[in-house]
């Protein structure tokens, strides 16, 4: 728990956050950098495959690149344009894409919409997220991997991130208990790796033009 002094002269004293923060900025920076890299890599592979299968046509891809350039943003290769834009492309093209889960459209759409919101939230680099916010970002990422065809290695990497977060929360809880500080939030268990997770990334090398 932390305190901030209000800038509103009509409020007296300290304003207390109503959420627990167990992870310092250094840990959050590291965790979110690795989580972002994982999701961006999986999303890029998914988009590349959909592009090669012509479910994202060259015309459509060019339209998204043109929008990106008009915003004056940095150059990118393949579909490595960051989570928010990847999530936007997949959301807008979702009806023509082939996802890796057999969920109903409404469940798929709910997961993709949640990912869009999380991607935008994660792009705000305050690194002062509460435990429950970090837990939500990690938990929702499992569904992203499922829909976009994450491999066993991807799930294993996410599981390790999730466990490292739990370890920090557990350590903070122990310290707070010893100091008599209330710490009443406990993260739910780390989800198990789905049985349908691929063992390795599909080989896309034959889709590239050689020489």
mmCIF file of N, CA, C and O in Angstrom, residues 79-134:
data_model
loop_
_atom_site.group_PDB
_atom_site.id
_atom_site.type_symbol
_atom_site.label_atom_id
_atom_site.label_comp_id
_atom_site.label_asym_id
_atom_site.label_seq_id
_atom_site.Cartn_x
_atom_site.Cartn_y
_atom_site.Cartn_z
ATOM 1 N N UNK A 79 5.290 -7.652 -39.100
ATOM 2 C CA UNK A 79 4.176 -7.044 -38.358
ATOM 3 C C UNK A 79 4.610 -6.687 -36.940
ATOM 4 O O UNK A 79 3.802 -6.711 -36.005
ATOM 5 N N UNK A 80 5.885 -6.348 -36.781
ATOM 6 C CA UNK A 80 6.418 -5.975 -35.470
ATOM 7 C C UNK A 80 6.130 -4.508 -35.171
ATOM 8 O O UNK A 80 7.040 -3.689 -35.041
ATOM 9 N N UNK A 81 4.848 -4.197 -35.054
ATOM 10 C CA UNK A 81 4.432 -2.806 -34.874
ATOM 11 C C UNK A 81 3.891 -2.525 -33.478
ATOM 12 O O UNK A 81 3.209 -1.528 -33.255
ATOM 13 N N UNK A 82 4.196 -3.420 -32.527
ATOM 14 C CA UNK A 82 3.764 -3.197 -31.156
ATOM 15 C C UNK A 82 2.377 -3.763 -30.889
ATOM 16 O O UNK A 82 1.526 -3.839 -31.770
ATOM 17 N N UNK A 83 2.159 -4.149 -29.640
ATOM 18 C CA UNK A 83 0.894 -4.783 -29.265
ATOM 19 C C UNK A 83 -0.357 -3.981 -29.636
ATOM 20 O O UNK A 83 -1.304 -4.552 -30.193
ATOM 21 N N UNK A 84 -0.435 -2.691 -29.302
ATOM 22 C CA UNK A 84 -1.675 -1.967 -29.591
ATOM 23 C C UNK A 84 -2.074 -2.024 -31.062
ATOM 24 O O UNK A 84 -3.248 -2.240 -31.387
ATOM 25 N N UNK A 85 -1.096 -1.854 -31.961
ATOM 26 C CA UNK A 85 -1.428 -1.854 -33.392
ATOM 27 C C UNK A 85 -1.680 -3.279 -33.898
ATOM 28 O O UNK A 85 -2.538 -3.499 -34.756
ATOM 29 N N UNK A 86 -0.930 -4.235 -33.382
ATOM 30 C CA UNK A 86 -1.178 -5.633 -33.740
ATOM 31 C C UNK A 86 -2.592 -6.030 -33.329
ATOM 32 O O UNK A 86 -3.327 -6.667 -34.108
ATOM 33 N N UNK A 87 -2.972 -5.663 -32.103
ATOM 34 C CA UNK A 87 -4.307 -6.002 -31.614
ATOM 35 C C UNK A 87 -5.387 -5.325 -32.450
ATOM 36 O O UNK A 87 -6.444 -5.910 -32.713
ATOM 37 N N UNK A 88 -5.111 -4.092 -32.893
ATOM 38 C CA UNK A 88 -6.076 -3.373 -33.722
ATOM 39 C C UNK A 88 -6.251 -4.062 -35.078
ATOM 40 O O UNK A 88 -7.387 -4.251 -35.548
ATOM 41 N N UNK A 89 -5.140 -4.439 -35.712
ATOM 42 C CA UNK A 89 -5.207 -5.107 -37.010
ATOM 43 C C UNK A 89 -6.006 -6.408 -36.893
ATOM 44 O O UNK A 89 -6.900 -6.692 -37.708
ATOM 45 N N UNK A 90 -5.670 -7.200 -35.881
ATOM 46 C CA UNK A 90 -6.346 -8.489 -35.717
ATOM 47 C C UNK A 90 -7.827 -8.288 -35.400
ATOM 48 O O UNK A 90 -8.688 -9.010 -35.903
ATOM 49 N N UNK A 91 -8.133 -7.284 -34.594
ATOM 50 C CA UNK A 91 -9.527 -6.999 -34.261
ATOM 51 C C UNK A 91 -10.326 -6.625 -35.508
ATOM 52 O O UNK A 91 -11.408 -7.161 -35.743
ATOM 53 N N UNK A 92 -9.778 -5.728 -36.310
ATOM 54 C CA UNK A 92 -10.507 -5.240 -37.475
ATOM 55 C C UNK A 92 -10.604 -6.286 -38.593
ATOM 56 O O UNK A 92 -11.523 -6.229 -39.417
ATOM 57 N N UNK A 93 -9.656 -7.230 -38.615
ATOM 58 C CA UNK A 93 -9.656 -8.256 -39.659
ATOM 59 C C UNK A 93 -10.175 -9.607 -39.154
ATOM 60 O O UNK A 93 -10.093 -10.614 -39.872
ATOM 61 N N UNK A 94 -10.693 -9.635 -37.950
ATOM 62 C CA UNK A 94 -10.991 -10.899 -37.273
ATOM 63 C C UNK A 94 -11.934 -11.823 -38.043
ATOM 64 O O UNK A 94 -11.823 -13.049 -37.945
ATOM 65 N N UNK A 95 -12.860 -11.261 -38.803
ATOM 66 C CA UNK A 95 -13.839 -12.098 -39.492
ATOM 67 C C UNK A 95 -13.218 -12.900 -40.632
ATOM 68 O O UNK A 95 -13.771 -13.919 -41.055
ATOM 69 N N UNK A 96 -12.070 -12.470 -41.120
ATOM 70 C CA UNK A 96 -11.424 -13.181 -42.234
ATOM 71 C C UNK A 96 -10.239 -14.023 -41.781
ATOM 72 O O UNK A 96 -9.634 -14.725 -42.593
ATOM 73 N N UNK A 97 -9.895 -13.960 -40.487
ATOM 74 C CA UNK A 97 -8.722 -14.674 -39.985
ATOM 75 C C UNK A 97 -9.095 -16.053 -39.448
ATOM 76 O O UNK A 97 -10.232 -16.305 -39.064
ATOM 77 N N UNK A 98 -8.101 -16.913 -39.410
ATOM 78 C CA UNK A 98 -8.304 -18.270 -38.888
ATOM 79 C C UNK A 98 -7.555 -18.387 -37.565
ATOM 80 O O UNK A 98 -6.333 -18.457 -37.542
ATOM 81 N N UNK A 99 -8.301 -18.440 -36.475
ATOM 82 C CA UNK A 99 -7.701 -18.492 -35.149
ATOM 83 C C UNK A 99 -7.470 -19.937 -34.720
ATOM 84 O O UNK A 99 -7.998 -20.875 -35.321
ATOM 85 N N UNK A 100 -6.693 -20.082 -33.650
ATOM 86 C CA UNK A 100 -6.267 -21.414 -33.238
ATOM 87 C C UNK A 100 -7.160 -22.041 -32.179
ATOM 88 O O UNK A 100 -6.880 -23.120 -31.700
ATOM 89 N N UNK A 101 -8.227 -21.388 -31.801
ATOM 90 C CA UNK A 101 -9.146 -21.964 -30.822
ATOM 91 C C UNK A 101 -10.496 -22.159 -31.484
ATOM 92 O O UNK A 101 -10.797 -21.572 -32.523
ATOM 93 N N UNK A 102 -11.312 -22.984 -30.875
ATOM 94 C CA UNK A 102 -12.630 -23.276 -31.434
ATOM 95 C C UNK A 102 -13.743 -22.564 -30.678
ATOM 96 O O UNK A 102 -14.864 -23.051 -30.604
ATOM 97 N N UNK A 103 -13.401 -21.408 -30.094
ATOM 98 C CA UNK A 103 -14.397 -20.669 -29.331
ATOM 99 C C UNK A 103 -15.458 -20.069 -30.248
ATOM 100 O O UNK A 103 -15.213 -19.796 -31.428
ATOM 101 N N UNK A 104 -16.625 -19.838 -29.675
ATOM 102 C CA UNK A 104 -17.662 -19.114 -30.388
ATOM 103 C C UNK A 104 -17.169 -17.698 -30.661
ATOM 104 O O UNK A 104 -16.294 -17.180 -29.967
ATOM 105 N N UNK A 105 -17.760 -17.067 -31.676
ATOM 106 C CA UNK A 105 -17.323 -15.730 -32.078
ATOM 107 C C UNK A 105 -17.405 -14.734 -30.927
ATOM 108 O O UNK A 105 -16.519 -13.893 -30.767
ATOM 109 N N UNK A 106 -18.438 -14.820 -30.109
ATOM 110 C CA UNK A 106 -18.592 -13.849 -29.026
ATOM 111 C C UNK A 106 -17.491 -14.005 -27.973
ATOM 112 O O UNK A 106 -17.015 -13.009 -27.414
ATOM 113 N N UNK A 107 -17.071 -15.255 -27.722
ATOM 114 C CA UNK A 107 -15.992 -15.480 -26.756
ATOM 115 C C UNK A 107 -14.666 -15.020 -27.343
ATOM 116 O O UNK A 107 -13.853 -14.376 -26.667
ATOM 117 N N UNK A 108 -14.451 -15.337 -28.616
ATOM 118 C CA UNK A 108 -13.242 -14.876 -29.307
ATOM 119 C C UNK A 108 -13.171 -13.354 -29.298
ATOM 120 O O UNK A 108 -12.130 -12.764 -28.987
ATOM 121 N N UNK A 109 -14.284 -12.709 -29.643
ATOM 122 C CA UNK A 109 -14.315 -11.248 -29.708
ATOM 123 C C UNK A 109 -14.074 -10.624 -28.342
ATOM 124 O O UNK A 109 -13.406 -9.589 -28.224
ATOM 125 N N UNK A 110 -14.615 -11.237 -27.305
ATOM 126 C CA UNK A 110 -14.414 -10.717 -25.947
ATOM 127 C C UNK A 110 -12.936 -10.780 -25.568
ATOM 128 O O UNK A 110 -12.387 -9.837 -24.981
ATOM 129 N N UNK A 111 -12.289 -11.898 -25.939
ATOM 130 C CA UNK A 111 -10.861 -12.052 -25.632
ATOM 131 C C UNK A 111 -10.021 -11.052 -26.409
ATOM 132 O O UNK A 111 -9.082 -10.447 -25.870
ATOM 133 N N UNK A 112 -10.345 -10.848 -27.686
ATOM 134 C CA UNK A 112 -9.596 -9.901 -28.510
ATOM 135 C C UNK A 112 -9.818 -8.468 -28.041
ATOM 136 O O UNK A 112 -8.884 -7.645 -28.040
ATOM 137 N N UNK A 113 -11.044 -8.146 -27.655
ATOM 138 C CA UNK A 113 -11.341 -6.807 -27.157
ATOM 139 C C UNK A 113 -10.600 -6.539 -25.855
ATOM 140 O O UNK A 113 -10.063 -5.441 -25.642
ATOM 141 N N UNK A 114 -10.543 -7.546 -24.986
ATOM 142 C CA UNK A 114 -9.790 -7.420 -23.737
ATOM 143 C C UNK A 114 -8.313 -7.219 -24.023
ATOM 144 O O UNK A 114 -7.645 -6.409 -23.372
ATOM 145 N N UNK A 115 -7.793 -7.947 -25.014
ATOM 146 C CA UNK A 115 -6.381 -7.786 -25.378
ATOM 147 C C UNK A 115 -6.114 -6.372 -25.864
ATOM 148 O O UNK A 115 -5.105 -5.754 -25.497
ATOM 149 N N UNK A 116 -6.989 -5.824 -26.696
ATOM 150 C CA UNK A 116 -6.815 -4.438 -27.177
ATOM 151 C C UNK A 116 -6.699 -3.475 -26.006
ATOM 152 O O UNK A 116 -5.827 -2.590 -25.986
ATOM 153 N N UNK A 117 -7.575 -3.615 -25.036
ATOM 154 C CA UNK A 117 -7.568 -2.721 -23.878
ATOM 155 C C UNK A 117 -6.307 -2.921 -23.047
ATOM 156 O O UNK A 117 -5.687 -1.957 -22.587
ATOM 157 N N UNK A 118 -5.932 -4.178 -22.833
ATOM 158 C CA UNK A 118 -4.724 -4.460 -22.061
ATOM 159 C C UNK A 118 -3.477 -3.945 -22.766
ATOM 160 O O UNK A 118 -2.549 -3.430 -22.125
ATOM 161 N N UNK A 119 -3.438 -4.098 -24.094
ATOM 162 C CA UNK A 119 -2.270 -3.633 -24.850
ATOM 163 C C UNK A 119 -2.087 -2.131 -24.695
ATOM 164 O O UNK A 119 -0.967 -1.638 -24.513
ATOM 165 N N UNK A 120 -3.180 -1.394 -24.755
ATOM 166 C CA UNK A 120 -3.099 0.060 -24.566
ATOM 167 C C UNK A 120 -2.724 0.405 -23.133
ATOM 168 O O UNK A 120 -1.949 1.334 -22.888
ATOM 169 N N UNK A 121 -3.260 -0.355 -22.192
ATOM 170 C CA UNK A 121 -2.937 -0.123 -20.780
ATOM 171 C C UNK A 121 -1.470 -0.397 -20.499
ATOM 172 O O UNK A 121 -0.789 0.376 -19.813
ATOM 173 N N UNK A 122 -0.934 -1.482 -21.054
ATOM 174 C CA UNK A 122 0.453 -1.860 -20.829
ATOM 175 C C UNK A 122 1.426 -0.896 -21.489
ATOM 176 O O UNK A 122 2.597 -0.822 -21.099
ATOM 177 N N UNK A 123 0.959 -0.158 -22.492
ATOM 178 C CA UNK A 123 1.839 0.783 -23.185
ATOM 179 C C UNK A 123 2.059 2.067 -22.382
ATOM 180 O O UNK A 123 2.919 2.877 -22.728
ATOM 181 N N UNK A 124 1.289 2.273 -21.318
ATOM 182 C CA UNK A 124 1.470 3.429 -20.428
ATOM 183 C C UNK A 124 2.501 3.031 -19.380
ATOM 184 O O UNK A 124 2.224 2.217 -18.498
ATOM 185 N N UNK A 125 3.696 3.588 -19.479
ATOM 186 C CA UNK A 125 4.845 3.089 -18.719
ATOM 187 C C UNK A 125 5.014 3.730 -17.342
ATOM 188 O O UNK A 125 6.083 4.219 -17.001
ATOM 189 N N UNK A 126 3.967 3.735 -16.522
ATOM 190 C CA UNK A 126 4.123 4.271 -15.155
ATOM 191 C C UNK A 126 4.852 3.277 -14.268
ATOM 192 O O UNK A 126 5.569 3.654 -13.366
ATOM 193 N N UNK A 127 4.647 1.989 -14.536
ATOM 194 C CA UNK A 127 5.236 0.911 -13.753
ATOM 195 C C UNK A 127 4.887 1.055 -12.268
ATOM 196 O O UNK A 127 5.706 0.763 -11.394
ATOM 197 N N UNK A 128 3.684 1.523 -11.997
ATOM 198 C CA UNK A 128 3.172 1.602 -10.625
ATOM 199 C C UNK A 128 1.869 0.816 -10.522
ATOM 200 O O UNK A 128 0.959 1.169 -9.779
ATOM 201 N N UNK A 129 1.770 -0.251 -11.314
ATOM 202 C CA UNK A 129 0.548 -1.038 -11.328
ATOM 203 C C UNK A 129 0.343 -1.792 -10.025
ATOM 204 O O UNK A 129 1.296 -2.289 -9.416
ATOM 205 N N UNK A 130 -0.910 -1.878 -9.629
ATOM 206 C CA UNK A 130 -1.248 -2.676 -8.461
ATOM 207 C C UNK A 130 -1.163 -4.162 -8.780
ATOM 208 O O UNK A 130 -1.144 -4.571 -9.947
ATOM 209 N N UNK A 131 -1.115 -4.979 -7.731
ATOM 210 C CA UNK A 131 -0.995 -6.423 -7.920
ATOM 211 C C UNK A 131 -2.129 -6.979 -8.771
ATOM 212 O O UNK A 131 -1.909 -7.831 -9.632
ATOM 213 N N UNK A 132 -3.337 -6.518 -8.524
ATOM 214 C CA UNK A 132 -4.486 -7.050 -9.255
ATOM 215 C C UNK A 132 -4.416 -6.692 -10.743
ATOM 216 O O UNK A 132 -4.846 -7.473 -11.593
ATOM 217 N N UNK A 133 -3.864 -5.512 -11.078
ATOM 218 C CA UNK A 133 -3.727 -5.113 -12.485
ATOM 219 C C UNK A 133 -2.703 -5.995 -13.192
ATOM 220 O O UNK A 133 -2.921 -6.430 -14.334
ATOM 221 N N UNK A 134 -1.577 -6.260 -12.519
ATOM 222 C CA UNK A 134 -0.551 -7.125 -13.114
ATOM 223 C C UNK A 134 -1.101 -8.532 -13.291
ATOM 224 O O UNK A 134 -0.896 -9.170 -14.330
#
